[in-house]
Amino acid sequence: MKILVCISKTPDTTSKIAFKDGNTKFDESGVQWIINPYDEWYAFVRAIELKEKDPGTILHIITVGGADCDPVIRKALALGGDEAIRVNADSSDSFFIASQIAAVAGEGNYDLIFTGKETIDYNGSSIGGMVAELLDMPYISLATKFELQGTTATLNREIEGGEEVNEVALPAVVSCQKGVAEQRIPNMRGIMAARTKPLKVTEPVSVDALTSIAGFELPPAKAGVKLVAADNVEELVRLLHEEAKVI
Amino acid sequence: MSVLIFIDHADGQIKKASFETLTYGADLARQLNVAAEAIILGTVNDDLTTLGKYGVTKVNQVNNEALNTLDAQVYAKVLEEAVKSTGANVVVFSHNQTGKAIASRVAAGLKAGLVAGAVALPDTANGFVVKKSVFSGKAFANVNIASDIKVISLNPNSYKTIAGEGTSSVNQLNIAVPAARVKVTAVNKVSGEVPLTEAEIVVSGGRGLKGPENWGIVEDLAHALHAATACSRPVADSHWRPHHEHVGQTGVQVAPNLYIALGISGAIQHLAGVNRSKTIVVINKDAEAPFFKAADYGIVGDVFEIVPKLTEEIKKLKA
């Protein structure tokens, strides 16, 4: 069994979001970088669990980015996995990124490709579907549970108002979210082991980006809270009905 | 040249999110001066000609019951054929569970640039620039699509649905449906609940409710408002409430018209899941709770006293 987990570097969830160069670039000053939580806590941890169950499993992680991603990749390797691949390219275009992952995955003959359900910076939910399309594999999105028996996966997938149980024969691409696994903290042994695990850097295949970011903007600041006295609930209902017009 | 809008359905009914995407797609078609058409895969009980009231002139249907369950691979293949046969140059999805399963696949298959999570109509004066939500609702990016065919998925509840007059024709598309490789073995829907991501009003409880046995007051308020119930991460992690109710950075992101937070302090990760809500009400006994800074209306006080009163007042209003 060969598993590939796609990870992305994102700003920590508590980062202040600001932009520079005339709002065309994300301002990275003072930002803590982490592994995108969906990729780490759910996709990668589930893959590690599968490897623990079947030690013969080969587990690789892949990211598309510059050398500034390396510390985050090492952090991931401290949790587990055998090897990391970094495609040395920087792009915000999901098709470009997915094409790079698909090129590596196509060569590597993986049985299972995991992604997080989305990154917490671009919120696109796009990479898994694109990789699956480029490799002509089945794609199950928004998985909340993943079980493997031989080469058949049974998954729960989020649908509006509930869940669906899906069955698929591998190979497949799966995007993971809460429920698939529980967050783990790397231990000292893992951190030491990560230092010697291979981190291969490959150059990107030639693909045209189909989108580009023209600029960023921040939402308008909130006007401030209108406080209502605790013994005057009627007033809150009046405000919601007459002023906000939401009830 | 046309805008093709994907219609999502379940249990024989068109989903509410599709009316929003139809309105958006029809407005975009008007802006581009091209036709607005819809595409539906599978069968529904609804009369498809009535979709004309949202501004589409034609509904294309692939009338095959095998498409009533979703296999992203099959859907994408059929949709790619449909885009080619209708000559569409913009394809619109909802960025809901279904859209997240198929929009990016269709985009990759057509080598079309994708903006996922759009919140407004594109600016087509100079190129094709679509505004989308980024950094979990804390900012927006304006993304230019350079490809000939463009794919947009619209964040649910970010565009006003408008129904007017009009009917649409229905055109059957003869597209071969490949065999599904994903088998749906069970569907577990929580009956009687308003789906969280589709809800216009969400009532959410946090640790301030002290335990799962106190959720009655949350549910009563939600019931009075015909709202969905939700919770903060610690509540889901303590198994007071099911995980699918967890709203926040790593849970569900919602954008209702009204989000009522009961006994939730408002950690930054929780705000990331709710900051696209149009109106936020916070009820918390801690006047220093950070959530008040993000709220539109607030009451500093005891949820156990205030919420039942609020429910009564809502019932009076609705009566």
Short mmCIF file of N, CA and C in Angstrom, two decimals, chain A residues 65-173:
data_model
loop_
_atom_site.label_atom_id
_atom_site.label_comp_id
_atom_site.label_asym_id
_atom_site.label_seq_id
_atom_site.Cartn_x
_atom_site.Cartn_y
_atom_site.Cartn_z
N GLY A 65 5.71 24.25 -3.19
CA GLY A 65 6.11 25.53 -2.60
C GLY A 65 7.61 25.71 -2.61
N GLY A 66 8.03 26.86 -2.12
CA GLY A 66 9.45 27.18 -2.08
C GLY A 66 10.13 26.59 -0.86
N ALA A 67 11.43 26.89 -0.71
CA ALA A 67 12.23 26.34 0.40
C ALA A 67 11.67 26.77 1.76
N ASP A 68 10.88 27.85 1.78
CA ASP A 68 10.29 28.31 3.06
C ASP A 68 9.27 27.30 3.61
N CYS A 69 8.92 26.30 2.82
CA CYS A 69 8.00 25.26 3.29
C CYS A 69 8.74 24.17 4.09
N ASP A 70 10.06 24.12 3.95
CA ASP A 70 10.80 22.99 4.53
C ASP A 70 10.59 22.81 6.04
N PRO A 71 10.61 23.90 6.84
CA PRO A 71 10.38 23.68 8.29
C PRO A 71 9.03 23.02 8.57
N VAL A 72 8.02 23.42 7.81
CA VAL A 72 6.68 22.85 8.01
C VAL A 72 6.67 21.38 7.59
N ILE A 73 7.40 21.06 6.52
CA ILE A 73 7.48 19.66 6.07
C ILE A 73 8.16 18.80 7.13
N ARG A 74 9.23 19.33 7.71
CA ARG A 74 9.93 18.59 8.79
C ARG A 74 9.00 18.35 9.97
N LYS A 75 8.18 19.37 10.27
CA LYS A 75 7.20 19.22 11.35
C LYS A 75 6.26 18.05 11.05
N ALA A 76 5.87 17.95 9.81
CA ALA A 76 4.97 16.86 9.42
C ALA A 76 5.69 15.52 9.54
N LEU A 77 6.94 15.47 9.09
CA LEU A 77 7.70 14.21 9.16
C LEU A 77 7.93 13.78 10.61
N ALA A 78 7.90 14.75 11.53
CA ALA A 78 8.05 14.42 12.95
C ALA A 78 6.85 13.64 13.46
N LEU A 79 5.72 13.80 12.81
CA LEU A 79 4.53 13.04 13.20
C LEU A 79 4.59 11.62 12.66
N GLY A 80 5.20 11.46 11.49
CA GLY A 80 5.27 10.13 10.87
C GLY A 80 5.58 10.26 9.39
N GLY A 81 5.40 9.15 8.67
CA GLY A 81 5.67 9.15 7.23
C GLY A 81 7.12 8.79 6.94
N ASP A 82 7.36 8.38 5.69
CA ASP A 82 8.70 7.90 5.31
C ASP A 82 9.52 8.95 4.58
N GLU A 83 8.83 9.79 3.83
CA GLU A 83 9.56 10.65 2.91
C GLU A 83 8.67 11.82 2.52
N ALA A 84 9.32 12.96 2.24
CA ALA A 84 8.56 14.11 1.77
C ALA A 84 9.06 14.54 0.40
N ILE A 85 8.14 15.04 -0.40
CA ILE A 85 8.49 15.56 -1.72
C ILE A 85 8.01 17.00 -1.76
N ARG A 86 8.91 17.89 -2.14
CA ARG A 86 8.51 19.28 -2.34
C ARG A 86 8.73 19.65 -3.79
N VAL A 87 7.65 20.05 -4.45
CA VAL A 87 7.79 20.54 -5.83
C VAL A 87 8.11 22.03 -5.73
N ASN A 88 9.25 22.38 -6.25
CA ASN A 88 9.81 23.70 -6.02
C ASN A 88 9.14 24.75 -6.91
N ALA A 89 7.96 25.20 -6.51
CA ALA A 89 7.24 26.20 -7.29
C ALA A 89 6.29 26.94 -6.37
N ASP A 90 6.04 28.19 -6.68
CA ASP A 90 5.14 28.99 -5.86
C ASP A 90 3.99 29.46 -6.74
N SER A 91 2.78 29.07 -6.38
CA SER A 91 1.64 29.48 -7.20
C SER A 91 0.39 29.51 -6.35
N SER A 92 -0.53 30.39 -6.71
CA SER A 92 -1.82 30.42 -6.02
C SER A 92 -2.89 29.74 -6.86
N ASP A 93 -2.50 29.25 -8.05
CA ASP A 93 -3.49 28.67 -8.95
C ASP A 93 -3.68 27.18 -8.66
N SER A 94 -4.90 26.81 -8.33
CA SER A 94 -5.15 25.43 -7.90
C SER A 94 -4.85 24.43 -9.02
N PHE A 95 -5.09 24.82 -10.27
CA PHE A 95 -4.83 23.89 -11.37
C PHE A 95 -3.33 23.64 -11.52
N PHE A 96 -2.52 24.68 -11.35
CA PHE A 96 -1.06 24.52 -11.42
C PHE A 96 -0.60 23.59 -10.29
N ILE A 97 -1.08 23.83 -9.08
CA ILE A 97 -0.66 23.03 -7.92
C ILE A 97 -1.09 21.57 -8.10
N ALA A 98 -2.36 21.38 -8.49
CA ALA A 98 -2.88 20.02 -8.67
C ALA A 98 -2.12 19.29 -9.78
N SER A 99 -1.75 20.02 -10.82
CA SER A 99 -0.99 19.39 -11.92
C SER A 99 0.37 18.90 -11.44
N GLN A 100 1.00 19.66 -10.54
CA GLN A 100 2.30 19.24 -10.00
C GLN A 100 2.14 17.97 -9.16
N ILE A 101 1.10 17.96 -8.32
CA ILE A 101 0.86 16.79 -7.46
C ILE A 101 0.53 15.58 -8.33
N ALA A 102 -0.31 15.79 -9.34
CA ALA A 102 -0.71 14.68 -10.22
C ALA A 102 0.50 14.12 -10.97
N ALA A 103 1.43 15.00 -11.36
CA ALA A 103 2.62 14.53 -12.08
C ALA A 103 3.45 13.62 -11.19
N VAL A 104 3.63 14.00 -9.93
CA VAL A 104 4.41 13.18 -8.99
C VAL A 104 3.63 11.90 -8.65
N ALA A 105 2.34 12.06 -8.39
CA ALA A 105 1.51 10.91 -7.99
C ALA A 105 1.40 9.89 -9.11
N GLY A 106 1.32 10.37 -10.34
CA GLY A 106 1.22 9.48 -11.49
C GLY A 106 2.46 8.61 -11.63
N GLU A 107 3.61 9.20 -11.34
CA GLU A 107 4.87 8.45 -11.38
C GLU A 107 4.94 7.44 -10.24
N GLY A 108 4.39 7.81 -9.09
CA GLY A 108 4.60 7.03 -7.86
C GLY A 108 3.63 5.88 -7.65
N ASN A 109 2.62 5.77 -8.51
CA ASN A 109 1.64 4.68 -8.38
C ASN A 109 1.07 4.53 -6.97
N TYR A 110 0.49 5.59 -6.45
CA TYR A 110 -0.08 5.54 -5.10
C TYR A 110 -1.47 4.90 -5.13
N ASP A 111 -1.77 4.16 -4.09
CA ASP A 111 -3.10 3.54 -3.98
C ASP A 111 -4.12 4.53 -3.43
N LEU A 112 -3.60 5.47 -2.66
CA LEU A 112 -4.49 6.35 -1.93
C LEU A 112 -3.85 7.73 -1.85
N ILE A 113 -4.60 8.74 -2.22
CA ILE A 113 -4.11 10.11 -2.10
C ILE A 113 -5.07 10.86 -1.18
N PHE A 114 -4.52 11.39 -0.09
CA PHE A 114 -5.32 12.15 0.87
C PHE A 114 -5.03 13.64 0.75
N THR A 115 -6.05 14.45 0.90
CA THR A 115 -5.85 15.89 1.09
C THR A 115 -6.72 16.30 2.28
N GLY A 116 -6.47 17.49 2.83
CA GLY A 116 -7.42 18.06 3.77
C GLY A 116 -8.59 18.59 2.97
N LYS A 117 -9.71 18.89 3.64
CA LYS A 117 -10.89 19.30 2.86
C LYS A 117 -10.69 20.66 2.18
N GLU A 118 -9.85 21.51 2.77
CA GLU A 118 -9.51 22.80 2.17
C GLU A 118 -8.34 23.37 2.93
N THR A 119 -7.70 24.41 2.40
CA THR A 119 -6.69 25.09 3.20
C THR A 119 -7.39 26.25 3.90
N ILE A 120 -6.83 26.66 5.05
CA ILE A 120 -7.49 27.72 5.80
C ILE A 120 -7.09 29.11 5.28
N ASP A 121 -6.24 29.14 4.22
CA ASP A 121 -5.94 30.45 3.63
C ASP A 121 -6.75 30.69 2.35
N TYR A 122 -6.75 29.73 1.41
CA TYR A 122 -7.50 29.96 0.16
C TYR A 122 -8.90 29.38 0.17
N ASN A 123 -9.18 28.42 1.09
CA ASN A 123 -10.53 27.89 1.25
C ASN A 123 -11.15 27.43 -0.07
N GLY A 124 -10.36 26.81 -0.93
CA GLY A 124 -10.87 26.46 -2.25
C GLY A 124 -11.50 25.08 -2.34
N SER A 125 -11.06 24.13 -1.49
CA SER A 125 -11.58 22.76 -1.60
C SER A 125 -11.38 22.21 -3.00
N SER A 126 -10.28 22.57 -3.64
CA SER A 126 -10.15 22.27 -5.08
C SER A 126 -9.12 21.21 -5.43
N ILE A 127 -8.08 21.08 -4.63
CA ILE A 127 -6.93 20.27 -5.06
C ILE A 127 -7.29 18.79 -5.23
N GLY A 128 -8.00 18.22 -4.27
CA GLY A 128 -8.34 16.80 -4.35
C GLY A 128 -9.08 16.44 -5.62
N GLY A 129 -10.12 17.22 -5.91
CA GLY A 129 -10.92 16.97 -7.10
C GLY A 129 -10.11 17.09 -8.38
N MET A 130 -9.24 18.09 -8.41
CA MET A 130 -8.42 18.28 -9.62
C MET A 130 -7.41 17.16 -9.80
N VAL A 131 -6.76 16.76 -8.70
CA VAL A 131 -5.79 15.66 -8.79
C VAL A 131 -6.49 14.39 -9.26
N ALA A 132 -7.67 14.13 -8.70
CA ALA A 132 -8.44 12.94 -9.08
C ALA A 132 -8.80 12.98 -10.57
N GLU A 133 -9.19 14.15 -11.03
CA GLU A 133 -9.55 14.31 -12.45
C GLU A 133 -8.33 14.07 -13.34
N LEU A 134 -7.22 14.66 -12.97
CA LEU A 134 -6.01 14.55 -13.79
C LEU A 134 -5.49 13.11 -13.83
N LEU A 135 -5.75 12.35 -12.75
CA LEU A 135 -5.30 10.95 -12.70
C LEU A 135 -6.41 9.97 -13.04
N ASP A 136 -7.60 10.50 -13.36
CA ASP A 136 -8.78 9.68 -13.65
C ASP A 136 -9.06 8.68 -12.53
N MET A 137 -9.10 9.18 -11.31
CA MET A 137 -9.39 8.34 -10.15
C MET A 137 -10.73 8.77 -9.53
N PRO A 138 -11.38 7.86 -8.80
CA PRO A 138 -12.56 8.27 -8.03
C PRO A 138 -12.14 9.31 -6.98
N TYR A 139 -13.10 10.15 -6.60
CA TYR A 139 -12.84 11.19 -5.59
C TYR A 139 -13.97 11.22 -4.59
N ILE A 140 -13.63 11.07 -3.33
CA ILE A 140 -14.63 11.22 -2.27
C ILE A 140 -14.23 12.43 -1.45
N SER A 141 -15.14 13.39 -1.39
CA SER A 141 -14.81 14.66 -0.73
C SER A 141 -15.45 14.73 0.64
N LEU A 142 -14.86 15.55 1.50
CA LEU A 142 -15.42 15.87 2.82
C LEU A 142 -15.66 14.61 3.66
N ALA A 143 -14.69 13.70 3.64
CA ALA A 143 -14.84 12.47 4.42
C ALA A 143 -14.76 12.77 5.91
N THR A 144 -15.64 12.12 6.68
CA THR A 144 -15.61 12.26 8.14
C THR A 144 -15.21 10.94 8.80
N LYS A 145 -15.06 9.89 7.98
CA LYS A 145 -14.65 8.59 8.50
C LYS A 145 -14.02 7.83 7.35
N PHE A 146 -12.94 7.10 7.65
CA PHE A 146 -12.27 6.35 6.60
C PHE A 146 -11.80 5.02 7.14
N GLU A 147 -12.30 3.93 6.58
CA GLU A 147 -11.86 2.59 6.97
C GLU A 147 -11.36 1.85 5.74
N LEU A 148 -10.39 0.98 5.96
CA LEU A 148 -9.80 0.26 4.84
C LEU A 148 -9.83 -1.24 5.11
N GLN A 149 -10.38 -1.98 4.15
CA GLN A 149 -10.31 -3.44 4.23
C GLN A 149 -9.70 -3.94 2.93
N GLY A 150 -8.45 -4.40 3.02
CA GLY A 150 -7.75 -4.82 1.81
C GLY A 150 -7.57 -3.61 0.91
N THR A 151 -8.17 -3.68 -0.28
CA THR A 151 -8.05 -2.54 -1.20
C THR A 151 -9.40 -1.84 -1.41
N THR A 152 -10.32 -2.08 -0.46
CA THR A 152 -11.62 -1.39 -0.53
C THR A 152 -11.75 -0.43 0.65
N ALA A 153 -12.10 0.80 0.34
CA ALA A 153 -12.28 1.80 1.39
C ALA A 153 -13.76 2.03 1.63
N THR A 154 -14.13 2.14 2.91
CA THR A 154 -15.49 2.53 3.29
C THR A 154 -15.38 3.88 3.97
N LEU A 155 -16.17 4.84 3.48
CA LEU A 155 -16.03 6.20 4.00
C LEU A 155 -17.39 6.79 4.34
N ASN A 156 -17.40 7.70 5.29
CA ASN A 156 -18.56 8.55 5.48
C ASN A 156 -18.24 9.89 4.84
N ARG A 157 -19.20 10.40 4.09
CA ARG A 157 -19.00 11.68 3.39
C ARG A 157 -20.10 12.63 3.83
N GLU A 158 -19.71 13.88 4.10
CA GLU A 158 -20.69 14.87 4.55
C GLU A 158 -21.62 15.26 3.39
N ILE A 159 -22.91 15.20 3.64
CA ILE A 159 -23.89 15.75 2.68
C ILE A 159 -24.76 16.73 3.47
N GLU A 160 -25.58 17.52 2.77
CA GLU A 160 -26.42 18.46 3.50
C GLU A 160 -27.34 17.72 4.46
N GLY A 161 -27.23 18.07 5.72
CA GLY A 161 -28.13 17.50 6.71
C GLY A 161 -27.79 16.08 7.13
N GLY A 162 -26.59 15.62 6.83
CA GLY A 162 -26.23 14.28 7.28
C GLY A 162 -24.99 13.74 6.63
N GLU A 163 -24.97 12.42 6.50
CA GLU A 163 -23.80 11.76 5.92
C GLU A 163 -24.25 10.63 5.00
N GLU A 164 -23.35 10.31 4.09
CA GLU A 164 -23.57 9.21 3.16
C GLU A 164 -22.44 8.23 3.40
N VAL A 165 -22.73 6.94 3.30
CA VAL A 165 -21.65 5.95 3.40
C VAL A 165 -21.28 5.53 1.98
N ASN A 166 -20.03 5.64 1.65
CA ASN A 166 -19.52 5.30 0.33
C ASN A 166 -18.55 4.15 0.39
N GLU A 167 -18.54 3.37 -0.67
CA GLU A 167 -17.56 2.29 -0.78
C GLU A 167 -16.83 2.47 -2.11
N VAL A 168 -15.52 2.34 -2.08
CA VAL A 168 -14.77 2.50 -3.32
C VAL A 168 -13.55 1.58 -3.33
N ALA A 169 -13.29 1.02 -4.50
CA ALA A 169 -12.07 0.22 -4.64
C ALA A 169 -10.92 1.17 -4.96
N LEU A 170 -9.78 0.97 -4.29
CA LEU A 170 -8.61 1.82 -4.55
C LEU A 170 -8.08 1.53 -5.95
N PRO A 171 -7.36 2.45 -6.59
CA PRO A 171 -6.89 3.73 -6.06
C PRO A 171 -8.00 4.80 -6.03
N ALA A 172 -7.86 5.72 -5.09
CA ALA A 172 -8.83 6.81 -4.97
C ALA A 172 -8.18 8.02 -4.32
N VAL A 173 -8.84 9.16 -4.52
CA VAL A 173 -8.43 10.40 -3.86
C VAL A 173 -9.52 10.76 -2.85
#
